[in-house]
CSV table of C-alpha atoms in Angstrom, one decimal:
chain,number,residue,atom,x,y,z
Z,1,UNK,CA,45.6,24.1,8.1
Z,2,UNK,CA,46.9,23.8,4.7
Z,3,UNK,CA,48.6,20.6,3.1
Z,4,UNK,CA,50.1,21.2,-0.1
Z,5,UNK,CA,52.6,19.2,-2.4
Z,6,UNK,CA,50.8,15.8,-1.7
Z,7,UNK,CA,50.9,12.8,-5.0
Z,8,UNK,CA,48.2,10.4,-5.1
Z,9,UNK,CA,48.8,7.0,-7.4
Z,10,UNK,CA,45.3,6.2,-8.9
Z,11,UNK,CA,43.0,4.7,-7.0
Z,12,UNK,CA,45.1,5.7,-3.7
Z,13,UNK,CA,42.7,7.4,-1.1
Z,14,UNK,CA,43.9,10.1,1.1
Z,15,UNK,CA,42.7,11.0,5.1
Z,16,UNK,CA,42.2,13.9,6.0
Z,17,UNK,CA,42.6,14.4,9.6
Z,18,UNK,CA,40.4,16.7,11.6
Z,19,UNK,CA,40.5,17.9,15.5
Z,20,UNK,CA,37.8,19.5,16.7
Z,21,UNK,CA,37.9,21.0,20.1
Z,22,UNK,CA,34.7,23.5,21.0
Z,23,UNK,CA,35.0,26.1,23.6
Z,24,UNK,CA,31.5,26.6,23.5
Z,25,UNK,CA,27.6,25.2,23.1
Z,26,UNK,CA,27.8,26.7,19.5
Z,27,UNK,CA,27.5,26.3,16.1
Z,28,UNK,CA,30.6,25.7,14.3
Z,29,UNK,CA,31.6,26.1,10.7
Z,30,UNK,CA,34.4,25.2,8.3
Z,31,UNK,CA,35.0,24.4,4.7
Z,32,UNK,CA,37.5,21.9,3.5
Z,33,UNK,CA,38.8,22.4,0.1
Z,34,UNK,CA,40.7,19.8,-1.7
Z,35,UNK,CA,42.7,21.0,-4.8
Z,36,UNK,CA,44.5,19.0,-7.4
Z,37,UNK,CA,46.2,19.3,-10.8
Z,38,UNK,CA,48.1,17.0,-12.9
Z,39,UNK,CA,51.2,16.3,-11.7
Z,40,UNK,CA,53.3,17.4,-14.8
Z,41,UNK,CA,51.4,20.6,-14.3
Z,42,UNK,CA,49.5,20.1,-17.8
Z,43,UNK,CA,45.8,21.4,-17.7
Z,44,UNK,CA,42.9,19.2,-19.1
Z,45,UNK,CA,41.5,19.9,-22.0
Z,46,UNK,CA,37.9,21.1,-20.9
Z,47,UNK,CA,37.7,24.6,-21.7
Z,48,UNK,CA,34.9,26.6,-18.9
Z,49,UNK,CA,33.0,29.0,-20.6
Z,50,UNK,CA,30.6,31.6,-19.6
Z,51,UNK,CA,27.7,29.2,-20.9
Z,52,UNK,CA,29.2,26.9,-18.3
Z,53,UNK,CA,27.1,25.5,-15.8
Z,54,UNK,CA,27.9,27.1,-11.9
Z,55,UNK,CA,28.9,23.9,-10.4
Z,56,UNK,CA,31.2,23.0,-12.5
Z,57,UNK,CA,32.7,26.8,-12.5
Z,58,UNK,CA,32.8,26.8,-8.8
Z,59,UNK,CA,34.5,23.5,-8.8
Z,60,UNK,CA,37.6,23.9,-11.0
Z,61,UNK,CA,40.6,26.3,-11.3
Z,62,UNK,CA,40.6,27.7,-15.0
Z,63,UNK,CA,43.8,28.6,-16.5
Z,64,UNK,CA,44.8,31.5,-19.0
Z,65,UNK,CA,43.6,29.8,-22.2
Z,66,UNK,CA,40.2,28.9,-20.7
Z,67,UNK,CA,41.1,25.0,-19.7
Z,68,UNK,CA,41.0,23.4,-17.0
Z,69,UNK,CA,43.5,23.5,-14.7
Z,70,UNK,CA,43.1,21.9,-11.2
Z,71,UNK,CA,39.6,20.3,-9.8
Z,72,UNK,CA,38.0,21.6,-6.1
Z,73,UNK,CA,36.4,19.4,-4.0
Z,74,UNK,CA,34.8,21.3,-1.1
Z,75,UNK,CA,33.2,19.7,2.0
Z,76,UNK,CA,31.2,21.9,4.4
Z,77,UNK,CA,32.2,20.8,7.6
Z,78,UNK,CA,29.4,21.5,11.1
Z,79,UNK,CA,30.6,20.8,14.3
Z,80,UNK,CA,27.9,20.3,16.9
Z,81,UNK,CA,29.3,20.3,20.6
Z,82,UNK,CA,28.3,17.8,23.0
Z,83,UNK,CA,28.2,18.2,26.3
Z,84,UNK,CA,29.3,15.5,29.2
Z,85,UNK,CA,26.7,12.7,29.7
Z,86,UNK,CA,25.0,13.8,32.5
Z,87,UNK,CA,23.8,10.6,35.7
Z,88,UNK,CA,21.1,8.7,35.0
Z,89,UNK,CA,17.2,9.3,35.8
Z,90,UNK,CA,15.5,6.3,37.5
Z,91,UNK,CA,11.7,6.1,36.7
Z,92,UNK,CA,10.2,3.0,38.6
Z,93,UNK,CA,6.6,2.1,38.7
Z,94,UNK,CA,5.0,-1.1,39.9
Z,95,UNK,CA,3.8,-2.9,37.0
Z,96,UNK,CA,-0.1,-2.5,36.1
Z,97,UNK,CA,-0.3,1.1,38.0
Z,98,UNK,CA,0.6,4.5,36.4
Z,99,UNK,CA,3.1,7.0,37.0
Z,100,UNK,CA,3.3,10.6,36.0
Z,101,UNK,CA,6.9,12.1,36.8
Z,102,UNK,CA,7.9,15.7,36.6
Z,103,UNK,CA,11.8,15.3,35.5
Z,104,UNK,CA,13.8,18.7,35.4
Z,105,UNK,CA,16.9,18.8,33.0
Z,106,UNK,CA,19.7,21.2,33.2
Z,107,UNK,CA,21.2,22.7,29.8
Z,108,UNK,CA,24.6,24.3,31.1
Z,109,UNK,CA,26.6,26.3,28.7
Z,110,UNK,CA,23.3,27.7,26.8
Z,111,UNK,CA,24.9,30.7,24.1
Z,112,UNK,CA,21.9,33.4,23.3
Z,113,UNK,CA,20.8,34.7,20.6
Z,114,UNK,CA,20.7,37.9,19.9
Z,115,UNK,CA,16.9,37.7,17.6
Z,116,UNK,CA,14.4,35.7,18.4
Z,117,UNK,CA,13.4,32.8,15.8
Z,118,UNK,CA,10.1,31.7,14.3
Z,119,UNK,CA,7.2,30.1,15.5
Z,120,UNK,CA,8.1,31.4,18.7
Z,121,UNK,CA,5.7,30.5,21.4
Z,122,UNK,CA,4.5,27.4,19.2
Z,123,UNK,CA,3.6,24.4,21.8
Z,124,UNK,CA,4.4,21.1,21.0
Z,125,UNK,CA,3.7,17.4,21.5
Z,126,UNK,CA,5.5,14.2,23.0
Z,127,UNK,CA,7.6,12.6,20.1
Z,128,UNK,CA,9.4,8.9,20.9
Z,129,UNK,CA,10.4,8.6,17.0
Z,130,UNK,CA,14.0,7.8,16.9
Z,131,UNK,CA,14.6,9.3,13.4
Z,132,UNK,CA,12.3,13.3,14.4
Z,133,UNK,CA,12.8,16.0,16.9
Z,134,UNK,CA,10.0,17.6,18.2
Z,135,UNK,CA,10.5,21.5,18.4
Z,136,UNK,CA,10.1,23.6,21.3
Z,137,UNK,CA,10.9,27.2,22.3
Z,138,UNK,CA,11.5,29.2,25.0
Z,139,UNK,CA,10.1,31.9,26.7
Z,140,UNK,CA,9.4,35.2,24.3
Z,141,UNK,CA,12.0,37.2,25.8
Z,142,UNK,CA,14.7,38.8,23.2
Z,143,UNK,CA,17.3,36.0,23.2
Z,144,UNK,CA,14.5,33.8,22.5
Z,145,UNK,CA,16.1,30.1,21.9
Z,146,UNK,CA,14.4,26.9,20.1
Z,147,UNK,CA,15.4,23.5,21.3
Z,148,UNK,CA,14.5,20.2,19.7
Z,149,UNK,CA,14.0,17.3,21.6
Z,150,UNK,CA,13.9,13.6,20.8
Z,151,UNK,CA,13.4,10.2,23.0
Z,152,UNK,CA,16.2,7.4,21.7
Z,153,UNK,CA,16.2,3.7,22.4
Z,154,UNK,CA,18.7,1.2,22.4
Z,155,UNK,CA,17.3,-0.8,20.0
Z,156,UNK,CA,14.1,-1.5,17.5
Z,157,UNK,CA,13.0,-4.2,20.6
Z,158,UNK,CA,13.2,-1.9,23.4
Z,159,UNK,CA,11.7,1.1,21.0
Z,160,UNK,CA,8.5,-1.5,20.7
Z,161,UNK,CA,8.6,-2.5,24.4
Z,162,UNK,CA,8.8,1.0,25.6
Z,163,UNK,CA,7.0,3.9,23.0
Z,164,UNK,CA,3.4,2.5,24.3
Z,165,UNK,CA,4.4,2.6,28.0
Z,166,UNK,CA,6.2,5.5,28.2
Z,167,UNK,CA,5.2,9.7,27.1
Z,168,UNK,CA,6.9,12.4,27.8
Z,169,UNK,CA,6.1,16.3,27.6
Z,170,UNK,CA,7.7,19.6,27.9
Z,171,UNK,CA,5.7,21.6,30.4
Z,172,UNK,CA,8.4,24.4,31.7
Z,173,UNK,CA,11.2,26.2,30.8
Z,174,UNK,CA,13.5,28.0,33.1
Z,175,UNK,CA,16.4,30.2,31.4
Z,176,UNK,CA,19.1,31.7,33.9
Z,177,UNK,CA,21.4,34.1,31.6
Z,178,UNK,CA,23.6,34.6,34.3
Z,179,UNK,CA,24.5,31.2,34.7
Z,180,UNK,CA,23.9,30.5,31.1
Z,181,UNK,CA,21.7,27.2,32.2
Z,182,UNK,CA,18.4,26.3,30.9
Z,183,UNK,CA,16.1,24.3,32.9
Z,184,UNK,CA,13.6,21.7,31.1
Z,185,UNK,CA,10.8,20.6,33.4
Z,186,UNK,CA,9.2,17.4,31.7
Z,187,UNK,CA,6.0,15.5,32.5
Z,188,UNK,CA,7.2,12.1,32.6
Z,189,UNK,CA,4.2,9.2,32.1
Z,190,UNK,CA,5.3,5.7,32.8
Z,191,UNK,CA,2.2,2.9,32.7
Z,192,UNK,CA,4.3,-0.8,32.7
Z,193,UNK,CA,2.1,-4.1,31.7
Z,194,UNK,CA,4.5,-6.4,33.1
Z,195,UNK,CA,8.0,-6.1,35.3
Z,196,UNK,CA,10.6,-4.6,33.2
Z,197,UNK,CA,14.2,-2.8,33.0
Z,198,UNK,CA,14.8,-0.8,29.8
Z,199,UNK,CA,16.8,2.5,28.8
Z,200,UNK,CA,16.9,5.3,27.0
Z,201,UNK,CA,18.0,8.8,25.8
Z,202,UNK,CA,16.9,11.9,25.7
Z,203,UNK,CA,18.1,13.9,23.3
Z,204,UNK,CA,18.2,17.7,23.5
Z,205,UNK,CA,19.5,19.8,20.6
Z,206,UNK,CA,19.6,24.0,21.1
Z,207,UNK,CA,18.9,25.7,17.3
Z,208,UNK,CA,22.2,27.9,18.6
Z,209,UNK,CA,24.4,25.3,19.3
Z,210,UNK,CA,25.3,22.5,21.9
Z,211,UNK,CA,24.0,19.0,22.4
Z,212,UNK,CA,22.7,17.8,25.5
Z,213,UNK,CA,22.2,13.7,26.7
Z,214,UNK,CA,20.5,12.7,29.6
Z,215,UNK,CA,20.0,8.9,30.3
Z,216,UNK,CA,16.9,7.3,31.4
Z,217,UNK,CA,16.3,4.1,33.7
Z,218,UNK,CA,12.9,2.6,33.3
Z,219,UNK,CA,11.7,-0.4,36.2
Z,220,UNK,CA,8.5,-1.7,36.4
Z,221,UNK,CA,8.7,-3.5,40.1
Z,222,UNK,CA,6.7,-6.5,40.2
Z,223,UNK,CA,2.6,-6.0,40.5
Z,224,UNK,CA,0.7,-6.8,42.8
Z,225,UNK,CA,-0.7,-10.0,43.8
Z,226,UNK,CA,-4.5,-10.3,42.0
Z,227,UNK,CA,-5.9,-12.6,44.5
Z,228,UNK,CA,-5.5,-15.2,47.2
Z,229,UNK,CA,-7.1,-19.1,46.1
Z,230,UNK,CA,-7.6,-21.3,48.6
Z,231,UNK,CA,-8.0,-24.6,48.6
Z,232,UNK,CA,-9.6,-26.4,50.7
Z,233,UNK,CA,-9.0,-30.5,50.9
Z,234,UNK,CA,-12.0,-32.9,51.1
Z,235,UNK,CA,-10.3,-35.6,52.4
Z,236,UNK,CA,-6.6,-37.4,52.5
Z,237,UNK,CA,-5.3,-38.6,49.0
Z,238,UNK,CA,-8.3,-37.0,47.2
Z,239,UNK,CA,-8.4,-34.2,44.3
Z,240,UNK,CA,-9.4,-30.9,45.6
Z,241,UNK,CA,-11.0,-28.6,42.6
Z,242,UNK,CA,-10.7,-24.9,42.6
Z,243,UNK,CA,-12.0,-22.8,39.9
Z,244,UNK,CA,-11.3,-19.1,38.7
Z,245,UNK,CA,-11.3,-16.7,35.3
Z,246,UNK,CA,-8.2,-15.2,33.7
Z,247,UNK,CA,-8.9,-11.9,31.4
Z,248,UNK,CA,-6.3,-11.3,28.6
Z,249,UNK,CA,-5.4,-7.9,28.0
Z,250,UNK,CA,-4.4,-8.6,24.6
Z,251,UNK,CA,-5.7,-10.6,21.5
């Protein structure tokens, strides 16, 4: 769209509105450009030369005499689409025991490429950072795509609760190009200490386009009972004495 004819007082700040409405898991591109010029159509003084540096000749409008004549701001604009939150995926363990999961995750709406990217056939690692994505690829085949994957908490406590408990590894890709669906089989490991209910999110980015969220639902059930102590009473109205040891799993 193009808005044209607009004043601006100084200091007054102008929106900009945007819509943007994808029709497919792709990339998207645009470029908004902001022009402006004095308002009684004078130039500035500032005369661009060929000794110039190239930001500041790609971001004015230069007259006939060499000045100035209007400023450009230009912001790149990427639009990354999203697709619907999928359901949620319940992982329960009873606390003190270990579970190992395998968790398949559907990518629908996958776009192919037509060349196939680098590092192809790289393997890679379990990453719970919030602020990384671990890379991955797909098969070798000629639409080869790369996905990135990442495990998000809720918050810096849950993040501490959870990273130590909880790994998770891409062990099987599945790509349908009919359907256009990619399948992401993960080995999920879950080993609780104590009874728990946390969430999280994992995020799935394709190189291509499209952005993928599926929840996660961790419960750690209550363990089970240690041991049985029995008492035994010596008499009415007297002190029975039972002794036993208690470990710490932690400093």
């Amino acid at each position: 769209f193009h808005l044209a004819g607009i004043q601006l007082a100084p200091k007054e700040k102008l929106e900009i509105p945007m819509l943007f409405v994808p029709a497919e898991m792709k990339i998207y591109k645009a470029v908004v450009i902001i022009h402006v010029m004095r308002e009684n159509g004078e130039n500035w003084p500032y005369e661009v030369t060929a000794e110039s540096s190239t930001d500041l000749k790609r971001n004015v409008t230069v007259a006939e005499n060499g000045k100035t004549q209007g400023i450009l701001w230009i912001y790149p604009i990427n639009g990354t689409p999203e697709a619907p939150q999928q359901k949620s995926v319940v992982i329960c363990c009873q606390a003190r025991q270990r579970l190992e999961q395998r968790v398949e995750l559907l990518l629908i709406g996958v776009i192919p490429v037509t060349t196939a990217l680098p590092d192809a056939g790289k393997s890679a690692t379990a990453d719970t950072d919030e602020s990384s994505f671990t890379p991955e690829v797909t098969d070798g085949s000629s639409a080869t795509l790369e996905f990135l994957y990442e495990v998000q908490y809720q918050s810096d406590e849950i993040r501490s609760q959870l990273e130590s408990l909880v790994g998770m590894q891409l062990v099987e890709k599945e790509w349908d190009t009919e359907s256009r669906i990619v399948t992401l089989i993960f080995n999920v490991v879950f080993a609780p200490n104590k009874p728990m209910r946390n969430e999280a999110t994992v995020v799935i980015q394709c190189t291509a386009g499209g952005l993928w969220k599926f929840p996660l639902v961790f419960i750690a059930t209550e363990p089970e009972v240690d041991d049985v102590i029995n008492i035994e009473a010596i008499g009415l109205n007297k002190e029975s004495i039972v002794g036993f040891k208690l470990t710490s799993q932690t400093r």
